[in-house]
Short mmCIF file of C-alpha atoms and ligand atoms in Angstrom, two decimals:
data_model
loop_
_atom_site.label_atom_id
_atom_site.label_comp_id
_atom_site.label_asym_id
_atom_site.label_seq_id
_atom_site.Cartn_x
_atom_site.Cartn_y
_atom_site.Cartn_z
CA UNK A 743 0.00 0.00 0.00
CA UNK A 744 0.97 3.29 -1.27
CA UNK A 745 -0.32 6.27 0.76
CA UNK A 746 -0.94 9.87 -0.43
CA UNK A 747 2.97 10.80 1.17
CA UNK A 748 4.31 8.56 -1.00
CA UNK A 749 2.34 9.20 -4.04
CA UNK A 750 3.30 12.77 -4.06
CA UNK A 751 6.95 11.55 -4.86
CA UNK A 752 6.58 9.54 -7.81
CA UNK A 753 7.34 11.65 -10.42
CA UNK A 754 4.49 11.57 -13.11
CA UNK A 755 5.35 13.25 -16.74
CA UNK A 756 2.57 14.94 -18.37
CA UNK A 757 3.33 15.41 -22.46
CA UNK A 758 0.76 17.68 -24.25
CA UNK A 759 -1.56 20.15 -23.33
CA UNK A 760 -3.91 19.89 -20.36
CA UNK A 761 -6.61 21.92 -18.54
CA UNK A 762 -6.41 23.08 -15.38
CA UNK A 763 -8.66 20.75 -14.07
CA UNK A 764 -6.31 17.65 -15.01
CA UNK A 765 -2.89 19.95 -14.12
CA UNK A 766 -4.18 20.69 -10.63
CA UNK A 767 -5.22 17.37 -9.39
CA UNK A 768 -1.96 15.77 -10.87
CA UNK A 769 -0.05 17.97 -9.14
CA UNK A 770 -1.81 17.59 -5.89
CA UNK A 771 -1.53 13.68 -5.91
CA UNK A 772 1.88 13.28 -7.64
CA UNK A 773 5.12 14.75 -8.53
CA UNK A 774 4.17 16.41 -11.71
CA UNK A 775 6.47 17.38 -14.68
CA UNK A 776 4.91 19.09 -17.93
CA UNK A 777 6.43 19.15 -21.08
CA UNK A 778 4.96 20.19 -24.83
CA UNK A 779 5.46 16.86 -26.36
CA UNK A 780 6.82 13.58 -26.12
CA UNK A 781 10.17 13.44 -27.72
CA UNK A 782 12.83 11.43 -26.29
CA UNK A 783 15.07 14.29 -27.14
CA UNK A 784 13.45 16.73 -24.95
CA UNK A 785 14.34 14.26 -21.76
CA UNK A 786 17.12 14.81 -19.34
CA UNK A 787 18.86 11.99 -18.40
CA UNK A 788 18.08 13.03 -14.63
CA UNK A 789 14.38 13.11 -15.62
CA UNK A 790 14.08 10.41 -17.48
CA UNK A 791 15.75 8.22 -14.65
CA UNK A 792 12.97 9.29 -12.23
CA UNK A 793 9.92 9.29 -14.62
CA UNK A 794 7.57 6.19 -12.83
CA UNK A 795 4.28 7.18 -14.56
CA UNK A 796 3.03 8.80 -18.12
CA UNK A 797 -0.53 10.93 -18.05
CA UNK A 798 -0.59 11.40 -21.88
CA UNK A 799 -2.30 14.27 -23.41
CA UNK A 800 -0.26 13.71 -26.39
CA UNK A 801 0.97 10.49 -28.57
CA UNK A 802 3.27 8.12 -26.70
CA UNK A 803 5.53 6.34 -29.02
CA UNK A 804 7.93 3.15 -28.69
CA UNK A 805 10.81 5.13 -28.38
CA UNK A 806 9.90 7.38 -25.80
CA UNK A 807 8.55 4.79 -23.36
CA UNK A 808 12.18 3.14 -24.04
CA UNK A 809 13.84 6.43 -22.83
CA UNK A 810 12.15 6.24 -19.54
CA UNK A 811 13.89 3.62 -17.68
CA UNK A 812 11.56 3.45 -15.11
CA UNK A 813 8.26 3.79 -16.39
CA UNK A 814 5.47 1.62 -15.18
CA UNK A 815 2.16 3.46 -16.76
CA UNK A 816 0.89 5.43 -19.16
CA UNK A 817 -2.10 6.66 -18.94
CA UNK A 818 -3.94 8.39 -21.60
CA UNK A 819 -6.43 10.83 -22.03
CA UNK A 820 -8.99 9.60 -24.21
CA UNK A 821 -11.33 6.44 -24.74
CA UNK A 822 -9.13 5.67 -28.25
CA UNK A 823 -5.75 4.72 -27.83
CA UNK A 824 -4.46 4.34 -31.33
CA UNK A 825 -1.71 6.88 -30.93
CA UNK A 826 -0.18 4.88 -27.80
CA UNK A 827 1.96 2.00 -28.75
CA UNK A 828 0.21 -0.50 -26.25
CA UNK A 829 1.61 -3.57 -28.17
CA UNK A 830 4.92 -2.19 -27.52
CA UNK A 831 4.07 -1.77 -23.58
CA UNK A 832 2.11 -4.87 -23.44
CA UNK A 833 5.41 -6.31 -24.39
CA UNK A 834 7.78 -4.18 -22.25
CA UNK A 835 5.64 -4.57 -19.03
CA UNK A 836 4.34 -1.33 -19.05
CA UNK A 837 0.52 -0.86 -17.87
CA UNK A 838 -1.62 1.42 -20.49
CA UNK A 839 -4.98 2.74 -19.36
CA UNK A 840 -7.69 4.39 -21.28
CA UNK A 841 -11.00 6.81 -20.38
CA UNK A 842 -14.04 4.69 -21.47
CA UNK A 843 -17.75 5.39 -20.23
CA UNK A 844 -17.50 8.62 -18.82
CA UNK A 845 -17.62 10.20 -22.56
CA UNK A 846 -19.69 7.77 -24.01
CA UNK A 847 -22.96 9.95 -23.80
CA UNK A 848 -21.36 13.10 -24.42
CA UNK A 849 -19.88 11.88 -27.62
CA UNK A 850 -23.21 10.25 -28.47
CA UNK A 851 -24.73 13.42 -28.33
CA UNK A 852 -22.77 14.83 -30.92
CA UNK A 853 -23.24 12.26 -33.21
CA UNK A 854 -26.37 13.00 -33.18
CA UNK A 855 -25.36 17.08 -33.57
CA UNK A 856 -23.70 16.33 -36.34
CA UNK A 857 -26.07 14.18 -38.14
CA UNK A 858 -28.96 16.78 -37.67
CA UNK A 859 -26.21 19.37 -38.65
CA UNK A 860 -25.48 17.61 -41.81
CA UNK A 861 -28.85 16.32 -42.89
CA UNK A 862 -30.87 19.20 -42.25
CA UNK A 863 -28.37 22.15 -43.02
CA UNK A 864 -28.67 23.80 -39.33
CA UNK A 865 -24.84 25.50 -39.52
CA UNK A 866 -25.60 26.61 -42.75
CA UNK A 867 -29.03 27.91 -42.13
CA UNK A 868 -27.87 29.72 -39.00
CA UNK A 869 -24.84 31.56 -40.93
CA UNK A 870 -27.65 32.84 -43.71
CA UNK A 871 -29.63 34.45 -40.72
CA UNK A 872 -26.31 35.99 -39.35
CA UNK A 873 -25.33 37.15 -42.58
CA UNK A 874 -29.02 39.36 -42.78
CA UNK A 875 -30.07 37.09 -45.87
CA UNK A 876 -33.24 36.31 -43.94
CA UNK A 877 -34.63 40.18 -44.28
CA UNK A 878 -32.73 40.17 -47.70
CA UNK A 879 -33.64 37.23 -49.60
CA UNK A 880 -36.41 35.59 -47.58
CA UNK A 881 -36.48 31.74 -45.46
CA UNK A 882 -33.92 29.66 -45.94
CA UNK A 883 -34.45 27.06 -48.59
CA UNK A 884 -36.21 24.06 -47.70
CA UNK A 885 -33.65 21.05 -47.37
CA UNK A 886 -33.48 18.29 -49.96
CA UNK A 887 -32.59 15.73 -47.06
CA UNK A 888 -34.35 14.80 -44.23
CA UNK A 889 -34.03 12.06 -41.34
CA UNK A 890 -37.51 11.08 -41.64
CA UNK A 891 -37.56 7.84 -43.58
CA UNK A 892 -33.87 6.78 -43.03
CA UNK A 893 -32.26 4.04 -42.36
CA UNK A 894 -29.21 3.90 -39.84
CA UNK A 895 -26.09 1.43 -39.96
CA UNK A 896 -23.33 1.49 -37.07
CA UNK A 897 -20.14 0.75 -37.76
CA UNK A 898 -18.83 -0.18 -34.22
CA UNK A 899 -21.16 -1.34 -32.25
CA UNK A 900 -19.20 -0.91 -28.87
CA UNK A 901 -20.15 1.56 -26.01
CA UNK A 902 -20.28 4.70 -28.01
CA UNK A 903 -22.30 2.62 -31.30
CA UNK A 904 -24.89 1.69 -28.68
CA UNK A 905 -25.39 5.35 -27.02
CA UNK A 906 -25.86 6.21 -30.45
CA UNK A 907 -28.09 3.55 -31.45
CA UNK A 908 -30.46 4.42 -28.45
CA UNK A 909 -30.72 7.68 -29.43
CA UNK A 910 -31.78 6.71 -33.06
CA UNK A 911 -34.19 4.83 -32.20
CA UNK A 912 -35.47 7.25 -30.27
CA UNK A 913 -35.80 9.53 -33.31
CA UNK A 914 -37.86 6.46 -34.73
CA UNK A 915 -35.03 5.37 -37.43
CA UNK A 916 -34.31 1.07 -37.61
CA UNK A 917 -30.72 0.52 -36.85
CA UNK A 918 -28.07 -1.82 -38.34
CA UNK A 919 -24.68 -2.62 -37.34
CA UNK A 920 -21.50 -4.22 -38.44
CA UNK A 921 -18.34 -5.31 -35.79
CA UNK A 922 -16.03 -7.78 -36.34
CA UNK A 923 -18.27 -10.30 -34.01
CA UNK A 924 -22.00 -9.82 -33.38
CA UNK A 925 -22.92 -8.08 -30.10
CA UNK A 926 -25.37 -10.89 -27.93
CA UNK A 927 -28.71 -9.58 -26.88
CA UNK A 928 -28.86 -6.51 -29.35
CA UNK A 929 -32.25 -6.05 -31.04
CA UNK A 930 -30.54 -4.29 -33.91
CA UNK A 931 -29.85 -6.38 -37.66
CA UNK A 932 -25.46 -7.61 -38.17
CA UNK A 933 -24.04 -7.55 -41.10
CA UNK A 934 -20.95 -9.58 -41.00
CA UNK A 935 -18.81 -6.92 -43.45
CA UNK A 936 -19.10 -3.08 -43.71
CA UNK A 937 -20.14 -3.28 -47.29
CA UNK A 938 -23.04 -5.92 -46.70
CA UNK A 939 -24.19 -3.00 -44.05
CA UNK A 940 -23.74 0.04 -46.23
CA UNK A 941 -26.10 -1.57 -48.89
CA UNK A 942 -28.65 -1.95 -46.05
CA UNK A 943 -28.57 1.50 -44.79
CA UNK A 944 -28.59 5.05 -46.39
CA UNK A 945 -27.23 6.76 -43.09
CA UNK A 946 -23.89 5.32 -41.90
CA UNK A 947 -22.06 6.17 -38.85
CA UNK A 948 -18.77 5.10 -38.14
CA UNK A 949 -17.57 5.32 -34.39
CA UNK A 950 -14.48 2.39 -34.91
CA UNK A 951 -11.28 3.27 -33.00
CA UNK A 952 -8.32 3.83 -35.26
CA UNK A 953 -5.08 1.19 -35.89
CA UNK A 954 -4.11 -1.23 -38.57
CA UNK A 955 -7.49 -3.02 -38.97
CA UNK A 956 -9.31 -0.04 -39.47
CA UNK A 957 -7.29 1.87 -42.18
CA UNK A 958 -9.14 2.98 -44.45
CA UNK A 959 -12.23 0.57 -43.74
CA UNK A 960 -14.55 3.18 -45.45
CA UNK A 961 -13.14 3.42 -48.77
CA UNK A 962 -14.94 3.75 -52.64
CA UNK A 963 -16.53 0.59 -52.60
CA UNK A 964 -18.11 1.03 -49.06
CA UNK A 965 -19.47 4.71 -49.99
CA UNK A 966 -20.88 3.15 -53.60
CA UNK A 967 -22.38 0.05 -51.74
CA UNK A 968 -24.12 3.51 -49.34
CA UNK A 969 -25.51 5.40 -52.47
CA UNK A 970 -26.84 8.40 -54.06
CA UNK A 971 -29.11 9.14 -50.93
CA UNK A 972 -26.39 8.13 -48.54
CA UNK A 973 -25.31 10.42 -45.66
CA UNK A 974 -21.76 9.23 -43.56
CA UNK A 975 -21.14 10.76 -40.23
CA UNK A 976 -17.56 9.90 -38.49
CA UNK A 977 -17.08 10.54 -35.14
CA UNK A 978 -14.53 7.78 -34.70
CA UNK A 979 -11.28 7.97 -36.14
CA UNK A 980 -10.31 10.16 -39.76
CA UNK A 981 -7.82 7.15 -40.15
CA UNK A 982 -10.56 5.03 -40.92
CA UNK A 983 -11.96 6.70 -43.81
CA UNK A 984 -9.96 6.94 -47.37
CA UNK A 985 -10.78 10.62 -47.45
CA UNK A 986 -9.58 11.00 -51.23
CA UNK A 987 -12.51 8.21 -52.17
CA UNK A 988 -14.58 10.39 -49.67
CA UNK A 989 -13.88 13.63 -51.36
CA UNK A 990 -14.45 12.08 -54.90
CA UNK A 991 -17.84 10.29 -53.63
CA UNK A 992 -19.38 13.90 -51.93
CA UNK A 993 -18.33 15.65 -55.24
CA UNK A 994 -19.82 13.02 -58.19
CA UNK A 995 -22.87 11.99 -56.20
CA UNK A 996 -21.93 8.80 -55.48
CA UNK A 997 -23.23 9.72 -51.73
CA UNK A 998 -25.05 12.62 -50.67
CA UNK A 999 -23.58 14.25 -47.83
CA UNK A 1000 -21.58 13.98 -44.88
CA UNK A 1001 -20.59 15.01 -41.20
CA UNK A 1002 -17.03 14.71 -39.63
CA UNK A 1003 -15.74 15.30 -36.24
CA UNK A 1004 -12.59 13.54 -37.46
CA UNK A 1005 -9.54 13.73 -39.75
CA UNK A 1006 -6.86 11.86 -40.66
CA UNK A 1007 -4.03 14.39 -40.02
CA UNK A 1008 -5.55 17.12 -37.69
CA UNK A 1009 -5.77 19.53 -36.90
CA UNK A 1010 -5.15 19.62 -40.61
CA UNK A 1011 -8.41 19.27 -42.86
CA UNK A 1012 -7.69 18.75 -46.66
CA UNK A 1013 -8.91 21.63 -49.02
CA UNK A 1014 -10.81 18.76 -51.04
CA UNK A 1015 -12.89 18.63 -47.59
CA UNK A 1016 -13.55 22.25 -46.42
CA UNK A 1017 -14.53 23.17 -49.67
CA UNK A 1018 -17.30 20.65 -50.30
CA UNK A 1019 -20.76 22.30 -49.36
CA UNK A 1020 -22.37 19.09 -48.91
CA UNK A 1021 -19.65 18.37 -45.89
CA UNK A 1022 -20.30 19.41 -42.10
CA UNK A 1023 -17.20 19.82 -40.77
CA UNK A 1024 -15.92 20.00 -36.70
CA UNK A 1025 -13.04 20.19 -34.83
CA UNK A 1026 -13.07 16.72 -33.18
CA UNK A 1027 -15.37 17.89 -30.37
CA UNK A 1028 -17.12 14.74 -29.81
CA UNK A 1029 -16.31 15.24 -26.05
CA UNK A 1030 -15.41 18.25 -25.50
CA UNK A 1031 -17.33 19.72 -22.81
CA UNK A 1032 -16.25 20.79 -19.37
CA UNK A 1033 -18.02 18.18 -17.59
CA UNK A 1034 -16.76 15.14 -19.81
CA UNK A 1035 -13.11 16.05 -20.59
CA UNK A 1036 -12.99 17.19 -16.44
CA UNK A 1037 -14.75 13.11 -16.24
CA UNK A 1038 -11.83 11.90 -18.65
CA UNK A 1039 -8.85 13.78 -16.61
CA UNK A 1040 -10.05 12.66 -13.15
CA UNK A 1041 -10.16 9.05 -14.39
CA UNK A 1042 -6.40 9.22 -16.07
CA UNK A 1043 -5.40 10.51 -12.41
CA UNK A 1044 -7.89 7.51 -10.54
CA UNK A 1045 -6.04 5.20 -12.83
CA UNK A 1046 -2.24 6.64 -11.61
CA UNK A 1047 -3.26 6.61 -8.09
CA UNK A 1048 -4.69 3.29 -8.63
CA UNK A 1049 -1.54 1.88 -10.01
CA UNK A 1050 0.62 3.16 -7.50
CA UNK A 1051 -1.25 2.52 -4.39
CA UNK A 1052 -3.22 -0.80 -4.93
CA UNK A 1053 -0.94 -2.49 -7.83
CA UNK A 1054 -3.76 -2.15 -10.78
CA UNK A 1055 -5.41 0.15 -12.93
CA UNK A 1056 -9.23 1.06 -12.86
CA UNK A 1057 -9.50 1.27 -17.07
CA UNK A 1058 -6.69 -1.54 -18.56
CA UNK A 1059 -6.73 -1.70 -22.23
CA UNK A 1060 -6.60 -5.49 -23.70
CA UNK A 1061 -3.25 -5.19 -24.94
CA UNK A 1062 -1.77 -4.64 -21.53
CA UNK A 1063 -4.43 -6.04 -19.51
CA UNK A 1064 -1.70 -9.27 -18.37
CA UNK A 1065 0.63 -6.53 -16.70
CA UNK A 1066 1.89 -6.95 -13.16
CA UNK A 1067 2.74 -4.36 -10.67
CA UNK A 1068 6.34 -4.97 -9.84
CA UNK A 1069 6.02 -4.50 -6.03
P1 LIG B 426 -15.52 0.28 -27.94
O1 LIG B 426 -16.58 0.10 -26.90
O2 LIG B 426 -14.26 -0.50 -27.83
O3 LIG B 426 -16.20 -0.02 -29.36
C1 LIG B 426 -15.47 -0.18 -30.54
C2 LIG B 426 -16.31 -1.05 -31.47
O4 LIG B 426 -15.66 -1.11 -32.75
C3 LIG B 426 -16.47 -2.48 -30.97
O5 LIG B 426 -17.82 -2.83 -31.03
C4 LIG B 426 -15.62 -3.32 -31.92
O6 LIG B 426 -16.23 -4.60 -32.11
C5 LIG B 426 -15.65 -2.47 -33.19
N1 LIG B 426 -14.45 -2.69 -34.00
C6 LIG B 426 -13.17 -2.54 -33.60
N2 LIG B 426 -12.33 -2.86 -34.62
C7 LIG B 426 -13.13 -3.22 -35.66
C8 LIG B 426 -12.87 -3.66 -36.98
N3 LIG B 426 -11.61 -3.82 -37.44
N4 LIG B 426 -13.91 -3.94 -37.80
C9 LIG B 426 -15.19 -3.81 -37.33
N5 LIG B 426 -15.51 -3.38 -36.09
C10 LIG B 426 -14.48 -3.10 -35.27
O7 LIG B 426 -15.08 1.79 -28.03
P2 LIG B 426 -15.96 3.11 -27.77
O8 LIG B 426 -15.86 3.52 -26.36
O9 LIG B 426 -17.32 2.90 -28.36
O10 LIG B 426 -15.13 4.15 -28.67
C11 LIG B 426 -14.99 3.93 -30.04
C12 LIG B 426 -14.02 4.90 -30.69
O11 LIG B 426 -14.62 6.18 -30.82
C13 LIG B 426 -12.73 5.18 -29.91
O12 LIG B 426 -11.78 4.16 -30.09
C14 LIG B 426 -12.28 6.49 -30.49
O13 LIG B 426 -11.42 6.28 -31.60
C15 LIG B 426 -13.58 7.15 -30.98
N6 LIG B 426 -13.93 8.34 -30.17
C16 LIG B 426 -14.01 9.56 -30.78
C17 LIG B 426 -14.35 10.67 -30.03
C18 LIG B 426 -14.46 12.01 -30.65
O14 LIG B 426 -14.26 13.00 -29.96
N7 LIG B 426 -14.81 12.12 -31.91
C19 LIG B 426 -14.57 10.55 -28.67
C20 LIG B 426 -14.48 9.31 -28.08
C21 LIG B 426 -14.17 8.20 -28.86
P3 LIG B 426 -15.35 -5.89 -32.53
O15 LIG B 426 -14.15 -5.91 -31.65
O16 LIG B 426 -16.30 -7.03 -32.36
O17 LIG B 426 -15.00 -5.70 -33.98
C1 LIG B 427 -10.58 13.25 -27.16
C2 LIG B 427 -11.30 11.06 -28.30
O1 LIG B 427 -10.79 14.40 -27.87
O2 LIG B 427 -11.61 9.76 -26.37
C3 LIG B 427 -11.26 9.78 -27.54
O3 LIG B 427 -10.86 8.77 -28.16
O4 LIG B 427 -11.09 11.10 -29.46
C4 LIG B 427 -11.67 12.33 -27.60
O5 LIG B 427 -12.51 12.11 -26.51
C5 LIG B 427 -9.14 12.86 -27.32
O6 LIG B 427 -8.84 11.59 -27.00
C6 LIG B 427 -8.25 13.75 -26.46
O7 LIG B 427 -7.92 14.87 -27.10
#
């Protein structure tokens, strides 16, 4: 047993940026260091020898976790975990935690944003009010594309596809659903590949975490198995979406419209993307309120504390989920 004396001497590295919220209660439980980001060339030897613990508000490569000696945990901000090598830690001993469930509504609730946002024009129709075209020109223009009549598909059916799905069929919409394996007890229709779904839906939302399986799932023969009438909302990871095929499809027809939270290199979004008027476009805010992202930092902290004091994590991922304490 570790008690809150102790604690406050393990030294605890914090790469990235992070609120106050998640900087304050570090630093009242542990020995916190900041730095910008996590480069193995930006380490001192004499920190690097004392670094125990990782709270990662930024990447964490191979390389760095090899340049901390000591390290025992990382533990990342964030429900996705692609940009964390956790094979590499699974193999090197090193715990790796994640933030699940306390952002799953929030995050749900923008999919749902966006999909209303992208559907039924609401950014657009808001900036034609602002701009005076209302007393100029007259109402808006009614919207060629509504959610009434549609047809949902989930692509990930995990804690964040079945927020979402709950809140579709709440708006009265049947819901579909590829994963690698079907989900036991879910009312909702599997289709064992993503294509076999997109030809079953005309509304598909992809919520998949990135990595090698994913790349690129949602590619020119997914979006022409969707359709002319087919709207694609990501609010998972841009990784998993070719987003030249995307660009082509949302300019030719070959799909309708859609919504993304996500990019593959943000907070870069391609010029093929922004200037697309049949794209809704946001900043990957899928949980970025006060309440959640404060939720997200006190359970990276519960998960340090947890470590150090009781020998395991609260939130293990898979790949590390065999890791020992070593005292
Ligand atoms: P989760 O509970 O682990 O769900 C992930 C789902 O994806 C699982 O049902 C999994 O089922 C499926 N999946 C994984 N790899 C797949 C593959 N190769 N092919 C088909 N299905 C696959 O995770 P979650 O909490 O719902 O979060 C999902 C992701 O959302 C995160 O990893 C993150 O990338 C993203 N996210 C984004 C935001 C944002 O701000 N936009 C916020 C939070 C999370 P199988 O294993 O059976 O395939
Ligand atoms: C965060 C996310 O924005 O949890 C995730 O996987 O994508 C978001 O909640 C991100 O992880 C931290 O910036």
């Amino acid at each position: 047993m570790t008690n809150s004396t102790e604690l406050s001497r393990i030294t605890i590295l914090a790469p990235g940026k992070l609120s106050d919220h998640a900087a304050k209660r570090l630093a009242k439980t542990f020995d916190l260091v900041r730095m910008e980001s996590a480069h193995p060339a930006k380490l001192t030897p004499e920190l690097a020898g004392k670094v125990r613990g990782v709270a990662a508000f930024a990447g964490i490569s191979a390389a760095f976790m090899d340049a901390l000696p000591k390290l025992e945990i990382v533990a990342s901000f964030g429900v996705g975990y692609d940009s964390v090598d956790a094979a590499h830690a699974g193999k090197r001993g090193v715990m790796v935690t994640n933030t699940p469930d306390v952002l799953t509504e929030e995050v749900a609730d923008t999919a749902l944003g966006l999909l209303i946002n992208t559907v039924r024009e609401l950014p657009r129709a808001e900036n034609y009010l602002r701009d005076g075209r209302w007393v100029s020109e007259g109402s808006y223009r009614l919207t060629g594309t509504t959610l009434r009549g549609r047809r949902a598909g989930i692509f990930g059916m995990g804690r964040i596809g079945q927020a979402i799905a709950r809140r579709l069929e709440a708006f009265g919409l049947p819901v579909a659903y590829h994963n690698r394996r079907q989900v036991e007890g879910l009312p909702y229709e599997y289709h064992p590949t993503l294509v076999s779904l997109a030809s079953a839906v005309d509304t598909l939302i992809s919520v998949v975490p990135g990595g090698a399986s994913t790349l690129k799932a949602v590619n020119a023969k997914v979006l022409q198995a969707l359709g002319p009438n087919g709207v694609f909302i990501n609010i998972g990871r841009g990784s998993t979406v070719d987003e030249d095929a995307l660009a082509a499809a949302l300019r030719d027809g070959t799909i309708l419209a859609a919504g993304l939270d996500v990019f593959a290199n943000e907070p870069n979004v391609p010029k093929m993307l922004l200037d697309l008027p049949n794209a809704s476009l946001l900043p990957h805010v899928g949980s970025a309120s006060v309440h959640t992202r404060n939720a997200m930092a006190d359970l990276v902290v519960d998960n340090l504390a947890s470590w150090f004091s009781r020998g395991e994590p609260v939130t293990a991922v898979p790949e590390t989920a065999h890791v020992k304490a070593k005292s």
